[in-house]
mmCIF file of C-alpha atoms (C1' of nucleotides) in Angstrom:
data_model
loop_
_atom_site.group_PDB
_atom_site.id
_atom_site.type_symbol
_atom_site.label_atom_id
_atom_site.label_comp_id
_atom_site.label_asym_id
_atom_site.label_seq_id
_atom_site.Cartn_x
_atom_site.Cartn_y
_atom_site.Cartn_z
ATOM 1 C CA MET A 214 0.000 0.000 0.000
ATOM 2 C CA PRO A 215 1.790 3.079 -1.165
ATOM 3 C CA GLU A 216 1.989 5.613 1.677
ATOM 4 C CA LEU A 217 4.388 8.538 2.016
ATOM 5 C CA PRO A 218 7.659 6.508 2.026
ATOM 6 C CA GLU A 219 6.665 4.459 -1.020
ATOM 7 C CA VAL A 220 5.596 7.495 -3.062
ATOM 8 C CA GLU A 221 8.732 9.359 -1.946
ATOM 9 C CA THR A 222 10.866 6.406 -3.095
ATOM 10 C CA ILE A 223 9.257 6.391 -6.539
ATOM 11 C CA LYS A 224 9.615 10.176 -6.763
ATOM 12 C CA ARG A 225 13.354 10.020 -6.066
ATOM 13 C CA GLN A 226 13.935 7.160 -8.483
ATOM 14 C CA LEU A 227 11.997 8.832 -11.293
ATOM 15 C CA ASN A 228 13.782 12.141 -10.716
ATOM 16 C CA GLN A 229 17.105 10.350 -11.047
ATOM 17 C CA ASN A 230 16.143 8.599 -14.243
ATOM 18 C CA ILE A 231 13.623 10.485 -16.335
ATOM 19 C CA ARG A 232 13.966 14.165 -15.444
ATOM 20 C CA GLY A 233 14.583 16.087 -18.669
ATOM 21 C CA LYS A 234 13.473 13.201 -20.862
ATOM 22 C CA LYS A 235 10.704 13.369 -23.416
ATOM 23 C CA ILE A 236 7.474 11.378 -23.616
ATOM 24 C CA LYS A 237 7.146 10.130 -27.173
ATOM 25 C CA LYS A 238 3.778 8.452 -26.973
ATOM 26 C CA VAL A 239 1.094 7.506 -24.467
ATOM 27 C CA GLU A 240 -1.086 4.424 -24.609
ATOM 28 C CA VAL A 241 -4.240 4.378 -22.492
ATOM 29 C CA ARG A 242 -5.518 0.830 -22.176
ATOM 30 C CA LEU A 243 -8.097 1.501 -19.455
ATOM 31 C CA PRO A 244 -9.739 4.916 -19.978
ATOM 32 C CA LYS A 245 -11.293 5.181 -16.505
ATOM 33 C CA ILE A 246 -7.822 5.569 -14.966
ATOM 34 C CA ILE A 247 -7.475 9.033 -16.518
ATOM 35 C CA ASN A 248 -9.692 12.102 -16.124
ATOM 36 C CA CYS A 249 -10.179 13.160 -19.735
ATOM 37 C CA PRO A 250 -10.508 11.646 -23.220
ATOM 38 C CA ALA A 251 -7.396 9.696 -24.196
ATOM 39 C CA SER A 252 -6.907 11.978 -27.212
ATOM 40 C CA VAL A 253 -6.707 15.079 -24.986
ATOM 41 C CA PHE A 254 -4.409 13.272 -22.569
ATOM 42 C CA GLU A 255 -2.056 12.177 -25.320
ATOM 43 C CA LYS A 256 -2.085 15.549 -27.086
ATOM 44 C CA ASN A 257 -0.906 17.439 -23.996
ATOM 45 C CA ILE A 258 1.768 14.971 -22.898
ATOM 46 C CA ALA A 259 3.260 13.530 -26.084
ATOM 47 C CA GLY A 260 6.327 15.440 -27.245
ATOM 48 C CA LYS A 261 6.667 17.210 -23.892
ATOM 49 C CA SER A 262 9.670 16.834 -21.611
ATOM 50 C CA ILE A 263 9.589 15.996 -17.936
ATOM 51 C CA LYS A 264 10.623 19.017 -15.895
ATOM 52 C CA SER A 265 10.438 17.553 -12.404
ATOM 53 C CA ILE A 266 8.695 15.050 -10.173
ATOM 54 C CA GLU A 267 7.270 16.049 -6.795
ATOM 55 C CA ARG A 268 5.341 14.411 -3.971
ATOM 56 C CA LYS A 269 2.488 15.938 -1.979
ATOM 57 C CA ALA A 270 1.067 13.617 0.691
ATOM 58 C CA LYS A 271 0.549 10.331 -1.204
ATOM 59 C CA LEU A 272 0.232 12.110 -4.551
ATOM 60 C CA LEU A 273 2.950 11.980 -7.182
ATOM 61 C CA LEU A 274 3.192 15.036 -9.447
ATOM 62 C CA ILE A 275 4.967 14.863 -12.798
ATOM 63 C CA ASN A 276 5.529 18.352 -14.198
ATOM 64 C CA PHE A 277 5.873 18.720 -17.967
ATOM 65 C CA SER A 278 7.048 21.467 -20.258
ATOM 66 C CA GLY A 279 3.978 23.195 -21.673
ATOM 67 C CA ASN A 280 2.593 23.744 -18.175
ATOM 68 C CA TYR A 281 0.737 20.491 -17.679
ATOM 69 C CA THR A 282 1.133 18.166 -14.695
ATOM 70 C CA LEU A 283 0.120 14.573 -14.155
ATOM 71 C CA VAL A 284 -1.330 14.023 -10.677
ATOM 72 C CA ILE A 285 -1.021 10.345 -9.809
ATOM 73 C CA HIS A 286 -2.536 8.446 -6.880
ATOM 74 C CA LEU A 287 -1.578 4.775 -6.503
ATOM 75 C CA LYS A 288 -4.278 4.023 -3.876
ATOM 76 C CA LEU A 289 -3.985 0.371 -2.769
ATOM 77 C CA THR A 290 -2.275 -1.496 -5.534
ATOM 78 C CA GLY A 291 -0.929 1.011 -8.052
ATOM 79 C CA GLN A 292 2.594 0.758 -9.447
ATOM 80 C CA LEU A 293 4.748 2.991 -11.631
ATOM 81 C CA ILE A 294 7.454 0.858 -13.155
ATOM 82 C CA LEU A 295 10.314 2.144 -15.247
ATOM 83 C CA THR A 296 11.321 -0.569 -17.703
ATOM 84 C CA SER A 297 13.235 -1.171 -20.891
ATOM 85 C CA LYS A 298 11.852 -0.581 -24.345
ATOM 86 C CA THR A 299 11.242 -4.278 -24.843
ATOM 87 C CA ALA A 300 9.393 -5.007 -21.577
ATOM 88 C CA GLU A 301 5.940 -6.534 -21.941
ATOM 89 C CA PRO A 302 2.903 -5.139 -20.116
ATOM 90 C CA ASN A 303 0.802 -7.464 -17.960
ATOM 91 C CA LYS A 304 -2.958 -7.613 -17.568
ATOM 92 C CA TYR A 305 -2.837 -4.895 -14.884
ATOM 93 C CA THR A 306 -0.957 -2.430 -17.109
ATOM 94 C CA HIS A 307 -3.484 0.323 -17.775
ATOM 95 C CA VAL A 308 -1.362 3.187 -19.094
ATOM 96 C CA ILE A 309 2.010 3.093 -20.882
ATOM 97 C CA PHE A 310 4.318 6.086 -21.327
ATOM 98 C CA TYR A 311 6.896 5.620 -24.081
ATOM 99 C CA LEU A 312 10.263 7.372 -23.764
ATOM 100 C CA ASP A 313 13.173 7.176 -26.221
ATOM 101 C CA SER A 314 14.730 4.057 -24.798
ATOM 102 C CA GLN A 315 12.413 3.252 -21.870
ATOM 103 C CA LYS A 316 8.781 2.733 -20.970
ATOM 104 C CA ILE A 317 6.824 3.562 -17.829
ATOM 105 C CA PHE A 318 3.999 1.206 -16.897
ATOM 106 C CA PHE A 319 1.121 2.317 -14.702
ATOM 107 C CA ASN A 320 -0.127 -0.984 -13.275
ATOM 108 C CA ASP A 321 -3.046 -1.373 -10.872
ATOM 109 C CA LEU A 322 -4.612 -4.657 -9.869
ATOM 110 C CA ARG A 323 -7.657 -3.110 -8.173
ATOM 111 C CA GLN A 324 -8.022 -0.158 -10.537
ATOM 112 C CA PHE A 325 -8.595 2.362 -7.728
ATOM 113 C CA GLY A 326 -5.600 4.489 -8.666
ATOM 114 C CA TYR A 327 -5.799 7.415 -11.070
ATOM 115 C CA ILE A 328 -3.798 9.707 -13.323
ATOM 116 C CA LYS A 329 -5.191 13.213 -13.702
ATOM 117 C CA LEU A 330 -4.044 15.662 -16.333
ATOM 118 C CA VAL A 331 -4.094 19.112 -14.726
ATOM 119 C CA LYS A 332 -2.715 22.517 -15.679
ATOM 120 C CA THR A 333 0.384 23.046 -13.537
ATOM 121 C CA ASP A 334 -0.927 26.287 -12.074
ATOM 122 C CA GLU A 335 -4.110 24.510 -10.969
ATOM 123 C CA VAL A 336 -2.337 21.803 -8.974
ATOM 124 C CA ASP A 337 -2.128 23.869 -5.788
ATOM 125 C CA ASN A 338 -5.823 24.577 -6.092
ATOM 126 C CA LEU A 339 -6.621 20.874 -6.432
ATOM 127 C CA ILE A 340 -4.471 19.954 -3.458
ATOM 128 C CA PHE A 341 -5.996 22.756 -1.399
ATOM 129 C CA LYS A 342 -9.449 21.352 -2.191
ATOM 130 C CA GLU A 343 -8.400 17.929 -0.915
ATOM 131 C CA LYS A 344 -7.636 19.598 2.437
ATOM 132 C CA ILE A 345 -4.279 17.946 2.908
ATOM 133 C CA GLY A 346 -2.676 18.417 6.325
ATOM 134 C CA PRO A 347 0.985 19.256 7.058
ATOM 135 C CA GLU A 348 3.847 17.196 5.620
ATOM 136 C CA PRO A 349 5.329 15.310 8.603
ATOM 137 C CA LEU A 350 8.893 15.446 7.283
ATOM 138 C CA GLU A 351 8.920 19.192 6.634
ATOM 139 C CA LYS A 352 10.871 21.395 9.032
ATOM 140 C CA ASP A 353 7.792 23.391 9.954
ATOM 141 C CA PHE A 354 6.077 20.276 11.319
ATOM 142 C CA THR A 355 7.244 20.858 14.878
ATOM 143 C CA LEU A 356 6.205 19.262 18.155
ATOM 144 C CA LYS A 357 4.270 22.431 18.896
ATOM 145 C CA THR A 358 2.400 22.203 15.573
ATOM 146 C CA PHE A 359 1.512 18.592 16.335
ATOM 147 C CA LYS A 360 0.306 19.430 19.855
ATOM 148 C CA ASN A 361 -1.900 22.213 18.532
ATOM 149 C CA LEU A 362 -3.401 19.950 15.880
ATOM 150 C CA LEU A 363 -4.202 17.300 18.493
ATOM 151 C CA LYS A 364 -5.895 19.917 20.683
ATOM 152 C CA LYS A 365 -8.472 20.455 17.951
ATOM 153 C CA LYS A 366 -9.260 16.731 17.737
ATOM 154 C CA LYS A 367 -9.518 15.677 21.374
ATOM 155 C CA LYS A 368 -12.390 13.269 20.780
ATOM 156 C CA SER A 369 -10.857 11.388 17.837
ATOM 157 C CA LYS A 370 -9.222 8.010 18.183
ATOM 158 C CA ILE A 371 -5.528 8.377 17.578
ATOM 159 C CA LYS A 372 -5.014 5.728 14.881
ATOM 160 C CA PRO A 373 -7.732 6.844 12.452
ATOM 161 C CA LEU A 374 -6.577 10.402 13.173
ATOM 162 C CA LEU A 375 -3.003 9.653 12.060
ATOM 163 C CA MET A 376 -4.452 8.161 8.888
ATOM 164 C CA ASP A 377 -6.646 11.207 8.235
ATOM 165 C CA GLN A 378 -4.979 13.009 5.316
ATOM 166 C CA SER A 379 -6.523 16.328 6.323
ATOM 167 C CA PHE A 380 -4.937 15.995 9.779
ATOM 168 C CA ILE A 381 -1.454 14.962 8.652
ATOM 169 C CA ALA A 382 -0.267 14.035 5.156
ATOM 170 C CA GLY A 383 0.953 10.675 3.913
ATOM 171 C CA ILE A 384 0.378 8.212 6.767
ATOM 172 C CA GLY A 385 -1.745 5.096 6.157
ATOM 173 C CA ASN A 386 -2.615 1.852 7.895
ATOM 174 C CA VAL A 387 0.862 0.324 7.933
ATOM 175 C CA TYR A 388 2.830 3.260 9.318
ATOM 176 C CA SER A 389 0.162 4.428 11.791
ATOM 177 C CA ALA A 390 0.243 0.935 13.355
ATOM 178 C CA GLU A 391 4.039 0.921 13.560
ATOM 179 C CA ILE A 392 4.240 4.477 14.936
ATOM 180 C CA LEU A 393 1.774 3.661 17.727
ATOM 181 C CA PHE A 394 3.529 0.413 18.609
ATOM 182 C CA LEU A 395 6.893 2.141 18.975
ATOM 183 C CA SER A 396 5.186 4.843 21.039
ATOM 184 C CA GLY A 397 3.440 2.367 23.343
ATOM 185 C CA VAL A 398 0.049 3.930 22.607
ATOM 186 C CA HIS A 399 -3.141 1.897 22.074
ATOM 187 C CA PRO A 400 -4.883 2.635 18.736
ATOM 188 C CA GLU A 401 -8.216 3.383 20.447
ATOM 189 C CA ARG A 402 -6.883 6.102 22.748
ATOM 190 C CA LYS A 403 -8.576 9.457 22.218
ATOM 191 C CA ALA A 404 -6.279 12.310 21.226
ATOM 192 C CA GLY A 405 -7.433 14.249 24.297
ATOM 193 C CA SER A 406 -6.274 11.479 26.650
ATOM 194 C CA LEU A 407 -2.658 11.480 25.494
ATOM 195 C CA THR A 408 -0.034 12.650 27.982
ATOM 196 C CA LYS A 409 2.755 15.043 27.072
ATOM 197 C CA GLU A 410 5.102 12.070 26.941
ATOM 198 C CA ASP A 411 2.757 10.104 24.639
ATOM 199 C CA ILE A 412 2.561 13.052 22.255
ATOM 200 C CA LYS A 413 6.316 13.511 22.278
ATOM 201 C CA LYS A 414 6.870 9.833 21.514
ATOM 202 C CA ILE A 415 4.295 9.751 18.708
ATOM 203 C CA TYR A 416 5.767 12.908 17.199
ATOM 204 C CA GLY A 417 9.287 11.480 17.278
ATOM 205 C CA ASN A 418 8.220 8.126 15.903
ATOM 206 C CA ILE A 419 6.296 9.681 13.001
ATOM 207 C CA LYS A 420 9.560 11.189 11.746
ATOM 208 C CA LYS A 421 11.663 8.168 12.670
ATOM 209 C CA VAL A 422 9.442 5.529 11.068
ATOM 210 C CA LEU A 423 8.842 7.475 7.864
ATOM 211 C CA LEU A 424 12.543 8.295 7.402
ATOM 212 C CA GLU A 425 13.586 4.736 8.162
ATOM 213 C CA ALA A 426 10.996 3.410 5.703
ATOM 214 C CA ILE A 427 12.242 5.746 2.961
ATOM 215 C CA LYS A 428 15.760 4.489 3.646
ATOM 216 C CA HIS A 429 14.528 0.942 3.003
ATOM 217 C CA LYS A 430 12.575 1.978 -0.113
ATOM 218 C CA GLY A 431 9.191 1.374 1.468
ATOM 219 C CA THR A 432 7.102 -1.586 2.586
ATOM 220 C CA SER A 433 5.757 -4.314 0.287
ATOM 221 C CA VAL A 434 2.892 -5.944 2.174
ATOM 222 C CA ASP A 435 0.612 -5.933 -0.841
ATOM 223 C CA THR A 436 1.612 -5.433 -4.459
ATOM 224 C CA TYR A 437 3.861 -2.413 -3.915
ATOM 225 C CA LEU A 438 7.033 -2.246 -5.993
ATOM 226 C CA ASP A 439 9.375 0.705 -6.457
ATOM 227 C CA ALA A 440 10.086 2.332 -9.834
ATOM 228 C CA TYR A 441 12.664 -0.380 -10.576
ATOM 229 C CA GLY A 442 10.105 -3.115 -9.898
ATOM 230 C CA LYS A 443 11.734 -4.047 -6.589
ATOM 231 C CA LYS A 444 10.114 -4.746 -3.235
ATOM 232 C CA GLY A 445 10.571 -2.391 -0.282
ATOM 233 C CA LYS A 446 12.695 -3.748 2.555
ATOM 234 C CA TYR A 447 10.889 -2.051 5.431
ATOM 235 C CA THR A 448 8.576 -5.080 5.309
ATOM 236 C CA LEU A 449 11.279 -6.867 7.298
ATOM 237 C CA LYS A 450 11.168 -4.155 9.989
ATOM 238 C CA LEU A 451 7.440 -4.323 10.682
ATOM 239 C CA LYS A 452 6.589 -5.052 14.319
ATOM 240 C CA VAL A 453 2.776 -5.257 14.340
ATOM 241 C CA TYR A 454 1.241 -4.630 10.931
ATOM 242 C CA ASN A 455 -0.232 -7.858 9.533
ATOM 243 C CA LYS A 456 1.174 -9.771 12.543
ATOM 244 C CA ALA A 457 -2.043 -10.882 14.272
ATOM 245 C CA GLY A 458 -1.328 -13.998 16.374
ATOM 246 C CA LYS A 459 2.458 -13.549 16.108
ATOM 247 C CA LEU A 460 4.437 -12.778 19.222
ATOM 248 C CA CYS A 461 5.334 -9.200 20.174
ATOM 249 C CA VAL A 462 9.057 -8.562 19.613
ATOM 250 C CA LYS A 463 9.222 -6.632 22.909
ATOM 251 C CA CYS A 464 7.224 -8.768 25.349
ATOM 252 C CA GLY A 465 6.159 -12.002 23.636
ATOM 253 C CA THR A 466 2.414 -11.313 23.960
ATOM 254 C CA LYS A 467 0.258 -12.238 20.972
ATOM 255 C CA ILE A 468 -0.366 -9.328 18.599
ATOM 256 C CA ARG A 469 -4.059 -8.565 18.279
ATOM 257 C CA VAL A 470 -6.177 -7.045 15.535
ATOM 258 C CA ILE A 471 -9.365 -5.016 15.918
ATOM 259 C CA LYS A 472 -11.581 -3.125 13.487
ATOM 260 C CA GLN A 473 -11.548 0.646 13.461
ATOM 261 C CA GLY A 474 -13.839 2.293 10.940
ATOM 262 C CA GLY A 475 -13.929 -0.994 9.055
ATOM 263 C CA ARG A 476 -10.117 -1.242 8.857
ATOM 264 C CA SER A 477 -7.701 -3.549 10.629
ATOM 265 C CA ALA A 478 -5.705 -2.079 13.507
ATOM 266 C CA TYR A 479 -2.845 -4.273 14.759
ATOM 267 C CA PHE A 480 -1.343 -3.759 18.217
ATOM 268 C CA CYS A 481 0.296 -5.414 21.209
ATOM 269 C CA PRO A 482 -2.220 -5.447 24.105
ATOM 270 C CA LYS A 483 0.580 -5.393 26.675
ATOM 271 C CA CYS A 484 2.961 -2.813 25.192
ATOM 272 C CA GLN A 485 0.286 -0.381 23.990
ATOM 273 C CA LYS A 486 -1.906 1.238 26.656
ATOM 274 C "C1'" DT B 47 -19.521 -20.233 -4.370
ATOM 275 C "C1'" DA B 48 -19.672 -16.735 -0.870
ATOM 276 C "C1'" DT B 49 -17.038 -13.789 1.973
ATOM 277 C "C1'" DA B 50 -13.302 -10.916 3.777
ATOM 278 C "C1'" DT B 51 -9.935 -7.757 2.532
ATOM 279 C "C1'" DT B 52 -8.046 -3.125 1.434
ATOM 280 C "C1'" DG B 53 -7.792 3.058 1.232
ATOM 281 C "C1'" DT B 54 -10.505 6.576 0.036
ATOM 282 C "C1'" DT B 55 -14.621 9.005 -0.529
ATOM 283 C "C1'" DA B 56 -19.405 10.092 -0.331
ATOM 284 C "C1'" DC B 57 -23.055 10.072 2.378
ATOM 285 C "C1'" DA B 58 -26.202 8.890 6.421
ATOM 286 C "C1'" DC B 59 -26.960 9.171 11.259
ATOM 287 C "C1'" DC B 60 -27.114 11.252 15.778
ATOM 288 C "C1'" DT C 150 -21.114 20.151 13.743
ATOM 289 C "C1'" DG C 151 -17.977 16.560 14.628
ATOM 290 C "C1'" DG C 152 -17.371 11.807 15.208
ATOM 291 C "C1'" DT C 153 -18.640 7.420 13.585
ATOM 292 C "C1'" DG C 154 -20.416 3.885 10.479
ATOM 293 C "C1'" DT C 155 -21.313 1.937 5.926
ATOM 294 C "C1'" DA C 156 -21.412 1.244 0.891
ATOM 295 C "C1'" DA C 157 -18.993 1.312 -3.257
ATOM 296 C "C1'" DC C 158 -15.071 0.581 -6.030
ATOM 297 C "C1'" DA C 159 -12.197 -4.385 -8.149
ATOM 298 C "C1'" DA C 160 -9.846 -8.428 -7.848
ATOM 299 C "C1'" DT C 161 -8.018 -11.968 -5.200
ATOM 300 C "C1'" DA C 162 -7.345 -15.518 -1.486
ATOM 301 C "C1'" DT C 163 -9.517 -18.580 1.220
#
DNA sequence: TATATTGTTACACC
DNA sequence: TGGTGTAACAATAT
């Protein structure tokens, strides 16, 4: 499941490899993935060069010459794979970008992901409309900022709150579970019940876990692959996510799973209070 | 063969 | 109004 570290990994890899290169042709195999007729899509992208690639929350932005930007969300099972000219698409390849000597596949098993063609100067507008919260790895995301945000959400349960993109950007089910485990905080605690120490720990672990995950090129619990088609190695570092019934690495208690808002929340009943 | 799973969003409820 | 719950989306594993 691509969250901030996975999207950041793809962003860095694409910047290293395709910045400045030209898109020769686009092939849209599944029209519902894009937000306009394929002819319009192709017309505005083909022949244009890639200026830069950015990340905002879990969104990947590819900026082109000619002032158009592709806004890409990978949702649950999306992939952007940079391959050779001769690589073959699979049945989940829905859009293909052709470069001079490479291809980029947009693959998505569940077809929830999207690629939107947007005028570059309208991207900020679009992101503003999505009400995306602060970027946790930015310098201005301080402990004080975090405390103040929590004050406004005293009645919310902490795990769904960390996953709320309008509260804080880029955190999903995997990393919220890991952050709370390392902080010793139970996923059902209300924001208003957290002590100063709890808040400090959660704040520190948000930065720590996300940075560590980027270092390992993300987590592959589902179909996630990086831009080179490789799995993320943070999967090996996971302590609670997807570990129901396994033994806690700290205390040996069985990891439990509960439902929160219809989603699985994994935690250690002894280490997380 | 039916069901659970999975993130996000839209929408209903209180 | 904010917090919570549910359906829908699609494909797969069980």
